[in-house]
PDB file of C-alpha atoms in Angstrom:
ATOM      1  CA  HIS A   2      77.716 107.451 100.167  1.00 47.00           C
ATOM      2  CA  ARG A   3      73.959 106.190 101.180  1.00 49.00           C
ATOM      3  CA  TYR A   4      76.260 103.164 102.129  1.00 47.00           C
ATOM      4  CA  LEU A   5      78.858 105.165 103.686  1.00 51.00           C
ATOM      5  CA  THR A   6      76.782 107.559 106.277  1.00 49.00           C
ATOM      6  CA  SER A   7      73.720 105.653 106.901  1.00 50.00           C
ATOM      7  CA  PRO A   8      74.354 104.893 110.381  1.00 55.00           C
ATOM      8  CA  PRO A   9      75.539 101.267 111.175  1.00 61.00           C
ATOM      9  CA  SER A  10      77.256 100.999 108.706  1.00 74.00           C
ATOM     10  CA  PRO A  11      80.172  98.891 108.954  1.00 84.00           C
ATOM     11  CA  ALA A  12      82.472 101.188 105.680  1.00 88.00           C
ATOM     12  CA  PRO A  13      83.915 103.663 108.251  1.00 90.00           C
ATOM     13  CA  ARG A  14      85.550 100.707 110.077  1.00 92.00           C
ATOM     14  CA  LEU A  15      86.580  98.611 106.776  1.00 93.00           C
ATOM     15  CA  LEU A  16      88.069 102.124 105.638  1.00 94.00           C
ATOM     16  CA  THR A  17      90.232 102.382 109.136  1.00 95.00           C
ATOM     17  CA  PHE A  18      90.616  98.208 108.472  1.00 95.00           C
ATOM     18  CA  GLU A  19      92.037  98.847 105.336  1.00 95.00           C
ATOM     19  CA  MET A  20      94.436 102.295 105.813  1.00 96.00           C
ATOM     20  CA  ALA A  21      96.275 100.273 109.528  1.00 96.00           C
ATOM     21  CA  ASP A  22      96.805  97.028 107.209  1.00 95.00           C
ATOM     22  CA  ALA A  23      98.358  99.659 103.739  1.00 95.00           C
ATOM     23  CA  ALA A  24     100.596 101.041 106.688  1.00 95.00           C
ATOM     24  CA  ASP A  25     101.249  98.294 108.246  1.00 95.00           C
ATOM     25  CA  GLN A  26     102.226  96.134 104.874  1.00 93.00           C
ATOM     26  CA  GLN A  27     103.387  98.318 102.317  1.00 93.00           C
ATOM     27  CA  PHE A  28     107.605  99.421 101.838  1.00 92.00           C
ATOM     28  CA  TYR A  29     109.207  99.632  98.349  1.00 91.00           C
ATOM     29  CA  TRP A  30     109.259  96.334  96.902  1.00 90.00           C
ATOM     30  CA  GLN A  31     105.518  96.210  96.601  1.00 89.00           C
ATOM     31  CA  ASP A  32     106.159  98.979  94.159  1.00 90.00           C
ATOM     32  CA  GLN A  33     108.504  97.688  92.595  1.00 87.00           C
ATOM     33  CA  LEU A  34     106.812  93.970  91.796  1.00 88.00           C
ATOM     34  CA  MET A  35     103.500  96.194  89.995  1.00 86.00           C
ATOM     35  CA  GLY A  36     105.928  98.323  87.772  1.00 84.00           C
ATOM     36  CA  GLY A  37     105.660 101.379  89.735  1.00 81.00           C
ATOM     37  CA  ASN A  38     103.352 102.557  92.479  1.00 81.00           C
ATOM     38  CA  PHE A  39     101.033  99.431  94.254  1.00 85.00           C
ATOM     39  CA  TYR A  40      97.938 101.723  94.484  1.00 83.00           C
ATOM     40  CA  THR A  41      98.122 102.637  90.445  1.00 77.00           C
ATOM     41  CA  ASP A  42      98.645  99.535  89.203  1.00 68.00           C
ATOM     42  CA  PRO A  43      99.568  99.514  85.761  1.00 66.00           C
ATOM     43  CA  GLY A  44      98.351  96.136  84.586  1.00 66.00           C
ATOM     44  CA  THR A  45     100.092  93.079  83.790  1.00 66.00           C
ATOM     45  CA  GLY A  46     101.691  93.913  81.489  1.00 72.00           C
ATOM     46  CA  GLY A  47     104.364  96.519  83.748  1.00 82.00           C
ATOM     47  CA  HIS A  48     104.551  93.693  86.625  1.00 87.00           C
ATOM     48  CA  GLU A  49     107.582  92.708  87.961  1.00 88.00           C
ATOM     49  CA  PRO A  50     107.619  89.384  89.453  1.00 87.00           C
ATOM     50  CA  TRP A  51     111.062  88.481  89.798  1.00 91.00           C
ATOM     51  CA  ARG A  52     111.934  91.171  91.662  1.00 91.00           C
ATOM     52  CA  LEU A  53     113.736  89.878  94.969  1.00 89.00           C
ATOM     53  CA  TRP A  54     112.090  89.691  98.211  1.00 89.00           C
ATOM     54  CA  PRO A  55     112.059  91.856 100.428  1.00 90.00           C
ATOM     55  CA  GLY A  56     114.723  94.871  98.357  1.00 88.00           C
ATOM     56  CA  ILE A  57     116.340  96.997  99.615  1.00 90.00           C
ATOM     57  CA  SER A  58     113.236  98.251 101.859  1.00 91.00           C
ATOM     58  CA  LYS A  59     112.953 101.670 101.477  1.00 94.00           C
ATOM     59  CA  PRO A  60     109.301 103.325 101.776  1.00 96.00           C
ATOM     60  CA  GLY A  61     107.160 101.860  99.511  1.00 95.00           C
ATOM     61  CA  VAL A  62     104.530 105.421  98.619  1.00 95.00           C
ATOM     62  CA  TRP A  63     100.509 104.699  99.849  1.00 96.00           C
ATOM     63  CA  MET A  64     100.030 107.652 102.336  1.00 97.00           C
ATOM     64  CA  HIS A  65      98.351 108.756  99.045  1.00 96.00           C
ATOM     65  CA  TYR A  66      95.902 106.089  98.924  1.00 96.00           C
ATOM     66  CA  THR A  67      95.546 106.138 102.630  1.00 97.00           C
ATOM     67  CA  SER A  68      94.104 109.403 102.704  1.00 98.00           C
ATOM     68  CA  HIS A  69      91.465 109.529 100.577  1.00 97.00           C
ATOM     69  CA  LEU A  70      89.982 106.943 102.673  1.00 97.00           C
ATOM     70  CA  CYS A  71      90.888 108.896 106.057  1.00 97.00           C
ATOM     71  CA  ARG A  72      88.945 112.058 104.283  1.00 97.00           C
ATOM     72  CA  LEU A  73      86.319 109.407 104.034  1.00 95.00           C
ATOM     73  CA  VAL A  74      85.958 108.302 107.241  1.00 95.00           C
ATOM     74  CA  SER A  75      86.191 111.505 108.133  1.00 95.00           C
ATOM     75  CA  ALA A  76      83.211 112.876 106.176  1.00 93.00           C
ATOM     76  CA  ALA A  77      81.381 109.861 107.313  1.00 91.00           C
ATOM     77  CA  ALA A  78      82.238 111.303 111.028  1.00 91.00           C
ATOM     78  CA  ASP A  79      81.163 114.478 110.220  1.00 89.00           C
ATOM     79  CA  ALA A  80      77.727 113.353 108.371  1.00 87.00           C
ATOM     80  CA  ALA A  81      76.752 111.148 111.337  1.00 83.00           C
ATOM     81  CA  GLY A  82      77.573 113.422 113.944  1.00 83.00           C
ATOM     82  CA  PRO A  83      78.456 112.953 117.348  1.00 82.00           C
ATOM     83  CA  GLU A  84      76.090 110.234 118.104  1.00 80.00           C
ATOM     84  CA  ARG A  85      78.483 108.044 115.898  1.00 84.00           C
ATOM     85  CA  SER A  86      80.133 104.911 117.128  1.00 83.00           C
ATOM     86  CA  PHE A  87      83.863 105.177 115.714  1.00 89.00           C
ATOM     87  CA  ALA A  88      86.632 106.869 115.124  1.00 92.00           C
ATOM     88  CA  VAL A  89      88.801 108.937 112.506  1.00 95.00           C
ATOM     89  CA  PRO A  90      92.229 107.890 112.958  1.00 96.00           C
ATOM     90  CA  PRO A  91      94.155 110.212 114.190  1.00 97.00           C
ATOM     91  CA  VAL A  92      96.182 111.524 110.331  1.00 98.00           C
ATOM     92  CA  PHE A  93      96.234 113.284 107.546  1.00 98.00           C
ATOM     93  CA  GLU A  94      95.120 115.882 110.174  1.00 97.00           C
ATOM     94  CA  HIS A  95      92.648 113.374 111.369  1.00 96.00           C
ATOM     95  CA  GLY A  96      90.858 112.868 107.005  1.00 97.00           C
ATOM     96  CA  GLY A  97      91.035 116.938 107.081  1.00 97.00           C
ATOM     97  CA  VAL A  98      94.113 116.640 104.476  1.00 97.00           C
ATOM     98  CA  VAL A  99      94.278 114.276 100.713  1.00 98.00           C
ATOM     99  CA  LEU A 100      98.264 114.049 100.118  1.00 98.00           C
ATOM    100  CA  SER A 101      99.414 113.813  95.949  1.00 96.00           C
ATOM    101  CA  GLU A 102     101.013 111.034  94.963  1.00 94.00           C
ATOM    102  CA  THR A 103     103.233 113.001  92.818  1.00 95.00           C
ATOM    103  CA  ASP A 104     104.106 114.996  96.648  1.00 97.00           C
ATOM    104  CA  GLU A 105     104.155 111.521  98.286  1.00 97.00           C
ATOM    105  CA  GLU A 106     106.802 110.089  95.259  1.00 95.00           C
ATOM    106  CA  SER A 107     109.201 113.481  95.452  1.00 97.00           C
ATOM    107  CA  ALA A 108     109.790 113.024  99.784  1.00 98.00           C
ATOM    108  CA  ARG A 109     109.988 109.496 100.227  1.00 97.00           C
ATOM    109  CA  ASP A 110     112.532 110.136  97.183  1.00 97.00           C
ATOM    110  CA  LEU A 111     114.859 112.637  98.865  1.00 97.00           C
ATOM    111  CA  TYR A 112     114.071 111.291 102.156  1.00 98.00           C
ATOM    112  CA  TRP A 113     115.908 108.323  99.552  1.00 97.00           C
ATOM    113  CA  ARG A 114     118.863 110.671  98.365  1.00 95.00           C
ATOM    114  CA  ALA A 115     120.027 112.175 102.178  1.00 94.00           C
ATOM    115  CA  MET A 116     119.516 108.013 103.641  1.00 93.00           C
ATOM    116  CA  GLU A 117     122.001 106.925 100.607  1.00 92.00           C
ATOM    117  CA  ALA A 118     124.339 110.292 100.626  1.00 90.00           C
ATOM    118  CA  VAL A 119     124.799 109.610 104.610  1.00 86.00           C
ATOM    119  CA  SER A 120     125.670 105.695 103.809  1.00 83.00           C
ATOM    120  CA  GLN A 121     128.316 106.398 101.579  1.00 79.00           C
ATOM    121  CA  GLY A 122     130.370 109.830 102.108  1.00 69.00           C
ATOM    122  CA  GLY A 123     131.545 110.719 105.565  1.00 57.00           C
ATOM    123  CA  LYS A 124     130.572 114.490 107.973  1.00 63.00           C
ATOM    124  CA  ASP A 125     131.337 116.354 105.962  1.00 69.00           C
ATOM    125  CA  ALA A 126     129.456 119.513 107.004  1.00 64.00           C
ATOM    126  CA  ALA A 127     128.469 121.320 104.045  1.00 67.00           C
ATOM    127  CA  GLN A 128     127.175 117.061 102.791  1.00 80.00           C
ATOM    128  CA  MET A 129     125.321 116.887 106.449  1.00 84.00           C
ATOM    129  CA  GLY A 130     123.893 120.584 104.961  1.00 88.00           C
ATOM    130  CA  GLU A 131     121.933 119.092 102.066  1.00 91.00           C
ATOM    131  CA  VAL A 132     121.182 115.923 103.299  1.00 93.00           C
ATOM    132  CA  ASP A 133     119.443 118.410 106.348  1.00 94.00           C
ATOM    133  CA  GLU A 134     117.709 120.470 103.264  1.00 95.00           C
ATOM    134  CA  TRP A 135     117.034 117.183 101.728  1.00 96.00           C
ATOM    135  CA  LEU A 136     115.344 115.767 104.879  1.00 97.00           C
ATOM    136  CA  GLN A 137     112.904 119.234 105.473  1.00 97.00           C
ATOM    137  CA  GLU A 138     112.105 119.369 102.109  1.00 98.00           C
ATOM    138  CA  ALA A 139     110.684 115.755 101.800  1.00 98.00           C
ATOM    139  CA  SER A 140     108.672 116.564 105.628  1.00 98.00           C
ATOM    140  CA  ARG A 141     107.634 119.706 103.947  1.00 98.00           C
ATOM    141  CA  LEU A 142     106.377 117.195 100.829  1.00 98.00           C
ATOM    142  CA  ASN A 143     105.234 115.130 103.038  1.00 98.00           C
ATOM    143  CA  PRO A 144     104.303 115.967 106.899  1.00 98.00           C
ATOM    144  CA  PHE A 145     102.446 112.590 107.305  1.00 98.00           C
ATOM    145  CA  CYS A 146     105.363 110.638 108.124  1.00 98.00           C
ATOM    146  CA  GLY A 147     108.127 110.856 111.012  1.00 98.00           C
ATOM    147  CA  GLU A 148     111.780 109.769 110.195  1.00 98.00           C
ATOM    148  CA  PRO A 149     112.458 112.657 108.682  1.00 98.00           C
ATOM    149  CA  ASP A 150     111.986 114.554 111.156  1.00 98.00           C
ATOM    150  CA  VAL A 151     113.378 111.924 113.969  1.00 98.00           C
ATOM    151  CA  LEU A 152     116.984 111.772 111.927  1.00 97.00           C
ATOM    152  CA  ARG A 153     116.998 115.615 111.686  1.00 97.00           C
ATOM    153  CA  GLY A 154     116.813 115.765 115.364  1.00 97.00           C
ATOM    154  CA  GLN A 155     120.275 113.968 115.232  1.00 95.00           C
ATOM    155  CA  ILE A 156     121.724 116.004 112.315  1.00 94.00           C
ATOM    156  CA  LEU A 157     120.845 119.079 114.228  1.00 95.00           C
ATOM    157  CA  LEU A 158     122.787 116.736 117.901  1.00 96.00           C
ATOM    158  CA  VAL A 159     125.365 116.873 115.200  1.00 92.00           C
ATOM    159  CA  GLN A 160     125.555 120.008 114.804  1.00 92.00           C
ATOM    160  CA  GLY A 161     124.946 121.407 118.101  1.00 93.00           C
ATOM    161  CA  GLU A 162     121.824 122.261 117.777  1.00 95.00           C
ATOM    162  CA  ASN A 163     120.117 120.876 121.228  1.00 96.00           C
ATOM    163  CA  GLU A 164     117.122 122.426 121.289  1.00 97.00           C
ATOM    164  CA  ALA A 165     116.211 122.495 117.357  1.00 97.00           C
ATOM    165  CA  ALA A 166     116.638 118.557 117.882  1.00 97.00           C
ATOM    166  CA  VAL A 167     114.020 118.764 120.500  1.00 98.00           C
ATOM    167  CA  GLU A 168     111.963 119.883 118.193  1.00 98.00           C
ATOM    168  CA  ALA A 169     112.285 117.750 115.443  1.00 98.00           C
ATOM    169  CA  ALA A 170     112.542 114.373 117.726  1.00 98.00           C
ATOM    170  CA  LEU A 171     108.754 115.764 119.803  1.00 98.00           C
ATOM    171  CA  ARG A 172     107.275 116.197 115.649  1.00 98.00           C
ATOM    172  CA  GLY A 173     108.715 112.887 114.693  1.00 98.00           C
ATOM    173  CA  ARG A 174     107.880 111.072 117.166  1.00 98.00           C
ATOM    174  CA  ALA A 175     103.873 112.670 117.645  1.00 98.00           C
ATOM    175  CA  LEU A 176     104.168 111.159 114.271  1.00 98.00           C
ATOM    176  CA  LEU A 177     104.826 107.529 114.767  1.00 98.00           C
ATOM    177  CA  GLU A 178     102.434 107.821 117.727  1.00 97.00           C
ATOM    178  CA  ALA A 179     100.116 108.658 115.819  1.00 97.00           C
ATOM    179  CA  TRP A 180     100.512 106.123 113.438  1.00 97.00           C
ATOM    180  CA  GLY A 181     101.515 103.350 115.765  1.00 97.00           C
ATOM    181  CA  VAL A 182     103.169 101.798 112.564  1.00 97.00           C
ATOM    182  CA  ALA A 183     106.677 102.673 111.008  1.00 98.00           C
ATOM    183  CA  TRP A 184     107.144 104.240 106.843  1.00 98.00           C
ATOM    184  CA  ASP A 185     110.526 103.462 106.779  1.00 98.00           C
ATOM    185  CA  LYS A 186     110.258  99.810 107.499  1.00 97.00           C
ATOM    186  CA  ARG A 187     114.730  98.807 107.945  1.00 95.00           C
ATOM    187  CA  THR A 188     113.402  98.771 111.726  1.00 95.00           C
ATOM    188  CA  SER A 189     111.100  98.608 113.981  1.00 96.00           C
ATOM    189  CA  TRP A 190     108.324 101.318 114.411  1.00 96.00           C
ATOM    190  CA  GLU A 191     109.429 101.011 118.212  1.00 96.00           C
ATOM    191  CA  ALA A 192     113.107 101.569 117.408  1.00 95.00           C
ATOM    192  CA  TRP A 193     112.215 104.949 116.040  1.00 96.00           C
ATOM    193  CA  VAL A 194     110.075 105.912 118.737  1.00 96.00           C
ATOM    194  CA  ALA A 195     113.004 104.591 120.976  1.00 95.00           C
ATOM    195  CA  TRP A 196     115.025 107.183 118.592  1.00 95.00           C
ATOM    196  CA  ALA A 197     113.559 109.694 118.410  1.00 97.00           C
ATOM    197  CA  ARG A 198     112.507 109.636 122.383  1.00 96.00           C
ATOM    198  CA  VAL A 199     117.333 109.706 122.218  1.00 95.00           C
ATOM    199  CA  VAL A 200     117.443 112.270 120.434  1.00 96.00           C
ATOM    200  CA  GLU A 201     115.283 114.151 122.756  1.00 96.00           C
ATOM    201  CA  GLU A 202     116.862 113.206 125.870  1.00 95.00           C
ATOM    202  CA  ARG A 203     120.749 114.195 124.160  1.00 95.00           C
ATOM    203  CA  GLY A 204     119.168 117.744 123.549  1.00 96.00           C
ATOM    204  CA  ARG A 205     117.656 118.822 126.570  1.00 96.00           C
ATOM    205  CA  ASN A 206     120.118 117.509 128.190  1.00 93.00           C
ATOM    206  CA  GLY A 207     122.238 119.827 125.919  1.00 94.00           C
ATOM    207  CA  GLU A 208     125.189 116.767 125.623  1.00 92.00           C
ATOM    208  CA  GLY A 209     124.463 116.865 121.999  1.00 92.00           C
ATOM    209  CA  TRP A 210     125.933 113.399 119.512  1.00 92.00           C
ATOM    210  CA  PRO A 211     128.643 111.576 120.779  1.00 91.00           C
ATOM    211  CA  GLN A 212     132.002 111.751 119.220  1.00 88.00           C
ATOM    212  CA  GLU A 213     132.813 108.359 119.497  1.00 87.00           C
ATOM    213  CA  ALA A 214     131.506 105.180 118.406  1.00 88.00           C
ATOM    214  CA  TRP A 215     130.632 103.954 122.067  1.00 86.00           C
ATOM    215  CA  GLY A 216     128.933 106.783 122.971  1.00 88.00           C
ATOM    216  CA  VAL A 217     126.393 106.037 120.031  1.00 88.00           C
ATOM    217  CA  VAL A 218     126.311 102.129 120.833  1.00 85.00           C
ATOM    218  CA  ASN A 219     125.440 102.442 124.462  1.00 83.00           C
ATOM    219  CA  LEU A 220     122.786 105.153 123.676  1.00 83.00           C
ATOM    220  CA  GLY A 221     120.543 102.253 124.072  1.00 69.00           C
ATOM    221  CA  LEU A 222     121.883 102.063 128.205  1.00 60.00           C
ATOM    222  CA  VAL A 223     119.489 102.387 131.350  1.00 53.00           C
ATOM    223  CA  ARG A 224     121.952 105.031 134.206  1.00 57.00           C
ATOM    224  CA  GLY A 225     121.144 104.419 137.747  1.00 52.00           C
ATOM    225  CA  GLY A 226     116.710 103.160 137.447  1.00 45.00           C
ATOM    226  CA  GLN A 227     116.433 106.111 135.858  1.00 46.00           C
ATOM    227  CA  GLY A 228     113.696 106.245 133.231  1.00 44.00           C
ATOM    228  CA  ARG A 229     116.092 106.811 130.143  1.00 42.00           C
ATOM    229  CA  ALA A 230     114.576 107.586 126.816  1.00 42.00           C
ATOM    230  CA  ALA A 231     115.425 104.001 124.926  1.00 42.00           C
ATOM    231  CA  ASP A 232     113.585 102.919 127.804  1.00 45.00           C
ATOM    232  CA  ALA A 233     116.060 100.293 128.211  1.00 36.00           C
ATOM    233  CA  ALA A 234     115.888  98.785 124.642  1.00 44.00           C
ATOM    234  CA  ASP A 235     119.570  98.914 123.205  1.00 46.00           C
ATOM    235  CA  VAL A 236     118.030  99.859 119.740  1.00 45.00           C
ATOM    236  CA  SER A 237     121.646 100.556 118.643  1.00 44.00           C
ATOM    237  CA  GLU A 238     121.105  97.381 117.958  1.00 44.00           C
TER     238      GLU A 238
END
């Protein structure tokens, strides 16, 4: 504790660096290598080094670990006072909340259940309602990742709930921008932010979701020099 708080200790910066490294690098493949959770290594007897990269690329279980690190950085900031020379990362309510591993894993599994259900099924109203419930519960259990809210926004547009879609997209984008990296690394952080902006703009304009495929493919187009939400990036490709 003394090393963490005694100026000019490098510990808070090193902890923040470790947070950034975990957030940027970790996804499910590393958990599989460890035979469970990368940050609760069961020992070499449980390792699965034969796992093929990159696996199915679903989100990993790393946020509980980084929430503990952020709590330490926050404690160091409190001890250092206003003269501190480091910042507390703008996640986990600036280190005020520690996420449990159980809640994180349950949230991730609900999110992935929703992804699998949508990829295997059609646009069935009852199924989409169930997917929406899973995403809401995922966000309740782990309110620190933005992708569930962004995808809820898309579902709400499909259902014609434009205002609710804007709110969901804004929440999701704020979380994505706080992290600066994607939790769901199947696509880039930039693409997730662009998709959130597309959802937000469609909702603000009262447009709902396109009713045919070309409307979705063209969501990234810039119209007539206007500052479109996707910033000229066709995020659907």
